[in-house]
Short mmCIF file of C-alpha atoms in Angstrom, two decimals:
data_model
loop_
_atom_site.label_atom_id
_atom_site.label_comp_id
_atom_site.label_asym_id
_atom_site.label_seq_id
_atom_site.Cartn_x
_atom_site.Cartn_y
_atom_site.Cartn_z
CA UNK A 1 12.53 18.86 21.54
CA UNK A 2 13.28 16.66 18.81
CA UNK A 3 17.38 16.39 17.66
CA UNK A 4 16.89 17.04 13.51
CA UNK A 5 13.82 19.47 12.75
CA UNK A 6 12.77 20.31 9.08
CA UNK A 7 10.86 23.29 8.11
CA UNK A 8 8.59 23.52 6.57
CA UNK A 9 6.53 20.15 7.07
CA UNK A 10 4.40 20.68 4.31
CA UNK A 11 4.89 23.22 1.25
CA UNK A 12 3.05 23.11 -2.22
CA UNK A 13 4.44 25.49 -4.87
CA UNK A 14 4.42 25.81 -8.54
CA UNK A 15 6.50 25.20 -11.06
CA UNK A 16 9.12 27.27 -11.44
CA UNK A 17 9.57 28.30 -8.19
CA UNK A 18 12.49 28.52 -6.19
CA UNK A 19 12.26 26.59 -2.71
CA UNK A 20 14.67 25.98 0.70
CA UNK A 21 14.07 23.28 2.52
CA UNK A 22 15.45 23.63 5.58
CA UNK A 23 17.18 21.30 8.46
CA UNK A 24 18.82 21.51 11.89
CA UNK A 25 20.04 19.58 14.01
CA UNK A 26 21.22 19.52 18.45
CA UNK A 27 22.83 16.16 18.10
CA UNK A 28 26.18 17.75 17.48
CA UNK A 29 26.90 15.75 14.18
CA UNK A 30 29.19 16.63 11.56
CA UNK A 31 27.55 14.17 9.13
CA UNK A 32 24.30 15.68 7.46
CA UNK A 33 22.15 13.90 4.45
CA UNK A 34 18.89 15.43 2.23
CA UNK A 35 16.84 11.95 0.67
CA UNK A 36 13.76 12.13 -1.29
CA UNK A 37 11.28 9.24 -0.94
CA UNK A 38 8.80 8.17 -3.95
CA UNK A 39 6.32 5.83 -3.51
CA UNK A 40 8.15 1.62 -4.10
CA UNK A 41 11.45 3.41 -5.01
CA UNK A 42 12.65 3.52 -1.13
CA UNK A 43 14.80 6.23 -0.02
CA UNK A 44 17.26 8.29 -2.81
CA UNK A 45 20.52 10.21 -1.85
CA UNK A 46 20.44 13.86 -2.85
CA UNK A 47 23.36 15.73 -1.21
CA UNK A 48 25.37 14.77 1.87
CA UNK A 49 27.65 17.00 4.19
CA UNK A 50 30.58 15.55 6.20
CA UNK A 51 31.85 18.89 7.70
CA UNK A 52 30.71 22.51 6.69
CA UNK A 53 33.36 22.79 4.06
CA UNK A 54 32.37 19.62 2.24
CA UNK A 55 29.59 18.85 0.49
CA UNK A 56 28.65 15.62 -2.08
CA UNK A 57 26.34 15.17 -4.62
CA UNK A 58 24.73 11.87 -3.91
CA UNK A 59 22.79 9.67 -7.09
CA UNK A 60 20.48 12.32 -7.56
CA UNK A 61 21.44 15.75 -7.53
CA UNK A 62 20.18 17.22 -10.74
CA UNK A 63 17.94 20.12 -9.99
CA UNK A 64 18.98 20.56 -6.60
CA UNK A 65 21.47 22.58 -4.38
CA UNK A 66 22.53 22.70 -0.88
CA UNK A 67 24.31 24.79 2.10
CA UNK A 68 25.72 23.64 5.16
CA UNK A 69 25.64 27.16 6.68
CA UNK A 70 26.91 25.61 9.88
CA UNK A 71 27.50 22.44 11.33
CA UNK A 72 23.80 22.39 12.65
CA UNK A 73 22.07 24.11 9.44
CA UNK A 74 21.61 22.05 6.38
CA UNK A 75 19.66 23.62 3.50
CA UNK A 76 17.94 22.35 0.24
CA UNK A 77 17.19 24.35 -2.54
CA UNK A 78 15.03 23.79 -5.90
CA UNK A 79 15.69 26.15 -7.70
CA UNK A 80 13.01 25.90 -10.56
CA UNK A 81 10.44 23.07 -8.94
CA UNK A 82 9.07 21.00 -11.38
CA UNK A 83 6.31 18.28 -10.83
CA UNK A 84 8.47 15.35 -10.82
CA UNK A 85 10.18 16.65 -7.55
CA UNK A 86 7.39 16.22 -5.77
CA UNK A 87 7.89 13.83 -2.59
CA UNK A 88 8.78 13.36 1.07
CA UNK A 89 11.77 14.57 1.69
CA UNK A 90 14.34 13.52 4.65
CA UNK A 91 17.47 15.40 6.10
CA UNK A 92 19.27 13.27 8.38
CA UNK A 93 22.68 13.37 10.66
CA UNK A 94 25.15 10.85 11.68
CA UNK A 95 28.11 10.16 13.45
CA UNK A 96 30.96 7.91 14.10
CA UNK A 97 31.97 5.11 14.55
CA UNK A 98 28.93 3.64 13.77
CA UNK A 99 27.42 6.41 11.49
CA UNK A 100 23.51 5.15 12.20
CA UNK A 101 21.47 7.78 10.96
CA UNK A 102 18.79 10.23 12.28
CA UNK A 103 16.15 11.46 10.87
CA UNK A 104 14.06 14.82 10.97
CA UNK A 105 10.00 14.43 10.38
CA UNK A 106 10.19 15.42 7.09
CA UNK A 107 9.12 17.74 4.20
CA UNK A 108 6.60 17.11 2.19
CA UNK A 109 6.48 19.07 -1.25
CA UNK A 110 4.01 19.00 -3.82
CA UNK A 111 4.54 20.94 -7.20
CA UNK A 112 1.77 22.02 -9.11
CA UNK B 1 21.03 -5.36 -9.95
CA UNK B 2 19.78 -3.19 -7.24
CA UNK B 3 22.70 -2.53 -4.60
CA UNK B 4 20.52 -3.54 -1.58
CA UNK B 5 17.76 -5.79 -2.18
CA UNK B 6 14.72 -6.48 -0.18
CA UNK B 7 11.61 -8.81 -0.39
CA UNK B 8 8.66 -6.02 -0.67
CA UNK B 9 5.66 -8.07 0.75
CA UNK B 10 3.43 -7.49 2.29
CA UNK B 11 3.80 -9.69 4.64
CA UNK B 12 0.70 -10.54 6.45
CA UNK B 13 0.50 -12.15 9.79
CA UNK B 14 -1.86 -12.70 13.18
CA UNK B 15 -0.49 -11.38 16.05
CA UNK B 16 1.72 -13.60 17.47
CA UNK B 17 3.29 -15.27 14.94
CA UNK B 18 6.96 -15.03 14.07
CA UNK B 19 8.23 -13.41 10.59
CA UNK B 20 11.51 -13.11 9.34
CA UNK B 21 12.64 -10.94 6.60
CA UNK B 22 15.82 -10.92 4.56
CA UNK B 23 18.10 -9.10 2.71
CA UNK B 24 20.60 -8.98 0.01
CA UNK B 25 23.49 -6.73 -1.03
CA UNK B 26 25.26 -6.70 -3.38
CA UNK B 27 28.71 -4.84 -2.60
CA UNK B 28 31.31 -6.75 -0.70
CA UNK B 29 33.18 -3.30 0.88
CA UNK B 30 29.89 -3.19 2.84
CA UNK B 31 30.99 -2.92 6.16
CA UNK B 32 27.73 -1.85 8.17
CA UNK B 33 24.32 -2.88 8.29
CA UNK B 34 21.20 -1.83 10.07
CA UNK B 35 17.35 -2.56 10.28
CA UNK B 36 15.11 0.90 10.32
CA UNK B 37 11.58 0.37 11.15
CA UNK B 38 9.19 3.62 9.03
CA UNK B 39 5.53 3.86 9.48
CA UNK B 40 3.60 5.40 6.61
CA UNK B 41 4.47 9.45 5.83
CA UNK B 42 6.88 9.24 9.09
CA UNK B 43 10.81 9.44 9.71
CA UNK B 44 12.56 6.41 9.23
CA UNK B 45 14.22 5.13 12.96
CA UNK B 46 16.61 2.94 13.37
CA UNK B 47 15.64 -0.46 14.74
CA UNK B 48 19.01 -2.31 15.33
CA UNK B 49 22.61 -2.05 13.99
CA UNK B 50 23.32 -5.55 12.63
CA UNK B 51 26.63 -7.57 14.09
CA UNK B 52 28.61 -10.07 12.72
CA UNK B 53 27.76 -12.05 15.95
CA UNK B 54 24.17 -11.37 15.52
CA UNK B 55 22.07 -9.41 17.81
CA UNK B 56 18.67 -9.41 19.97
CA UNK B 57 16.65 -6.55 21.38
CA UNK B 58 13.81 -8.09 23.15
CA UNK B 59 11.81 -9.67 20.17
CA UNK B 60 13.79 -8.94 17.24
CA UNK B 61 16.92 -10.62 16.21
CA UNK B 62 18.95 -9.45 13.21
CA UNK B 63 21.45 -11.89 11.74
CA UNK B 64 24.48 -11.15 9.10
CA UNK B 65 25.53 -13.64 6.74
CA UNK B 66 29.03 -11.84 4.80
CA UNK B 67 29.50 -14.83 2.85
CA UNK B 68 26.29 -15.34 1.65
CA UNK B 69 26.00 -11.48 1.75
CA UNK B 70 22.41 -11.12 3.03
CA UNK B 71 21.18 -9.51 6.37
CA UNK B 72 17.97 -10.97 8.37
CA UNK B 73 15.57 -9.48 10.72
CA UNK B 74 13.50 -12.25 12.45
CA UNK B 75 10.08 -10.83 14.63
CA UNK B 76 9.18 -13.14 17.68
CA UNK B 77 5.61 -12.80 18.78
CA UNK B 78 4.51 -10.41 16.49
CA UNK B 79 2.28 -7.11 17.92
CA UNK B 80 -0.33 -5.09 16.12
CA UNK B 81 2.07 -2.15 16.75
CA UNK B 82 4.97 -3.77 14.29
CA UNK B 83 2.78 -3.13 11.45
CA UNK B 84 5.53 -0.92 9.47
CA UNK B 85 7.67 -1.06 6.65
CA UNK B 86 10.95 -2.50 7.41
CA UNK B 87 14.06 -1.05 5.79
CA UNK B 88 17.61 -2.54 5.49
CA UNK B 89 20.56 -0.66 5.39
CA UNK B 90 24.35 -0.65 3.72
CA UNK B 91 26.97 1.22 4.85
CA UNK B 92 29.55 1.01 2.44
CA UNK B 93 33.06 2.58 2.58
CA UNK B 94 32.70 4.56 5.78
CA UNK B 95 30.45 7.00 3.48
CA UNK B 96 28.19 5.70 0.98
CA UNK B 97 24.88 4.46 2.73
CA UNK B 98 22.00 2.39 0.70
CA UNK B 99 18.67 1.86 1.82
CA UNK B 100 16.34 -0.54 0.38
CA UNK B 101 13.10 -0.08 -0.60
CA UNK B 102 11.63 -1.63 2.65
CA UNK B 103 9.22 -4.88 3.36
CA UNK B 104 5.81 -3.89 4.67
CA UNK B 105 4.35 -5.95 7.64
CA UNK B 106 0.67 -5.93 8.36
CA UNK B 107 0.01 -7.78 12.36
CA UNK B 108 -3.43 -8.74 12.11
CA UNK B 109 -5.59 -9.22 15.28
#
């Protein structure tokens, strides 16, 4: 079984919708991360988690919330999709001392 | 400036032949480094950490320069199966992590 699973793997919604991405992990990390990926603009920092009681907003935040419901469960929210959000999306984990990251199969979501 | 900053290619090479790609950053508090390998509409997965000392796994030797501030990934005898976009990675601060935007390889036969 893999260590960080995202569901779902594919959504398409419209706008205005409300979506959850979701994430979990077996690895046992405390460290958890949600990144978007657009075509020649490489990998973009939504949220990150370091334990359940702290969350960051990361260089991109703006239309999107999270929960870290546990130390396994990470969650992603749009709360009113738009078309510009759509993209592969990546949660990952990590850990020290090194804090080399992992990465689930990703999401990807189109918005109509 | 972009924080991490990486060659985009492609780069475009016969199997067999040796390719080296580098990378630049920008912040000097960076205090970890790593090569990810991603093939198109999959995961990124880590390839090698990057050591002051430098490292080798088999083929693939990754090099840190802090004074110049760049990172390098060198490919020995290149396979079809490398064909992938290589990313580099900054640690900075024990918390703030910056990928680039990746160099794409294409191994020819």
């Amino acid at each position: 079984d893999a260590d960080v699973t995202q569901t779902p793997r594919n959504r398409i919604t419209k706008t205005g919708k409300r979506i959850m991405l979701e994430c979990s992990q077996t690895k046992g990390h405390d460290r958890m991360y949600w990144y978007r990926q657009d075509p020649g603009l490489g990998l973009r920092l939504i949220y990150y988690s370091f334990d359940v009681k702290d969350i960051n907003k990361g260089e991109i935040s703006d239309g999107y919330s999270v929960s870290r419901q546990a130390q396994a469960k990470f969650s992603l929210s749009l709360e009113s999709a738009i078309p510009n959000q759509t993209a592969l999306y990546f949660c990952a984990t990590s850990d020290g001392p090194t804090y080399e990251q992992y990465f689930g199969p990703g999401t990807r979501l189109t918005v109509t | 400036r972009k924080e991490v900053e990486q060659d985009p290619g492609p780069f475009n090479v016969p199997e067999g032949a040796t390719v080296a790609f580098n990378c630049t950053y920008s912040n000097s508090a960076s205090q970890s480094f790593f090569w990810y390998r991603q093939d198109c509409r999959k995961e990124p997965k880590l390839l090698m950490s990057v050591y002051s000392s430098g490292n080798e796994d088999g083929r693939f030797t990754a090099q840190l320069n802090r004074a110049s501030q760049y990172i390098s990934l060198l490919i020995r005898d290149s396979k079809l199966s490398d064909s992938a976009t290589y990313l580099c990675v900054v640690l900075i601060g024990g918390f703030k992590t910056i990928f680039g935007a990746g160099t794409r390889l294409f191994v020819k036969a």
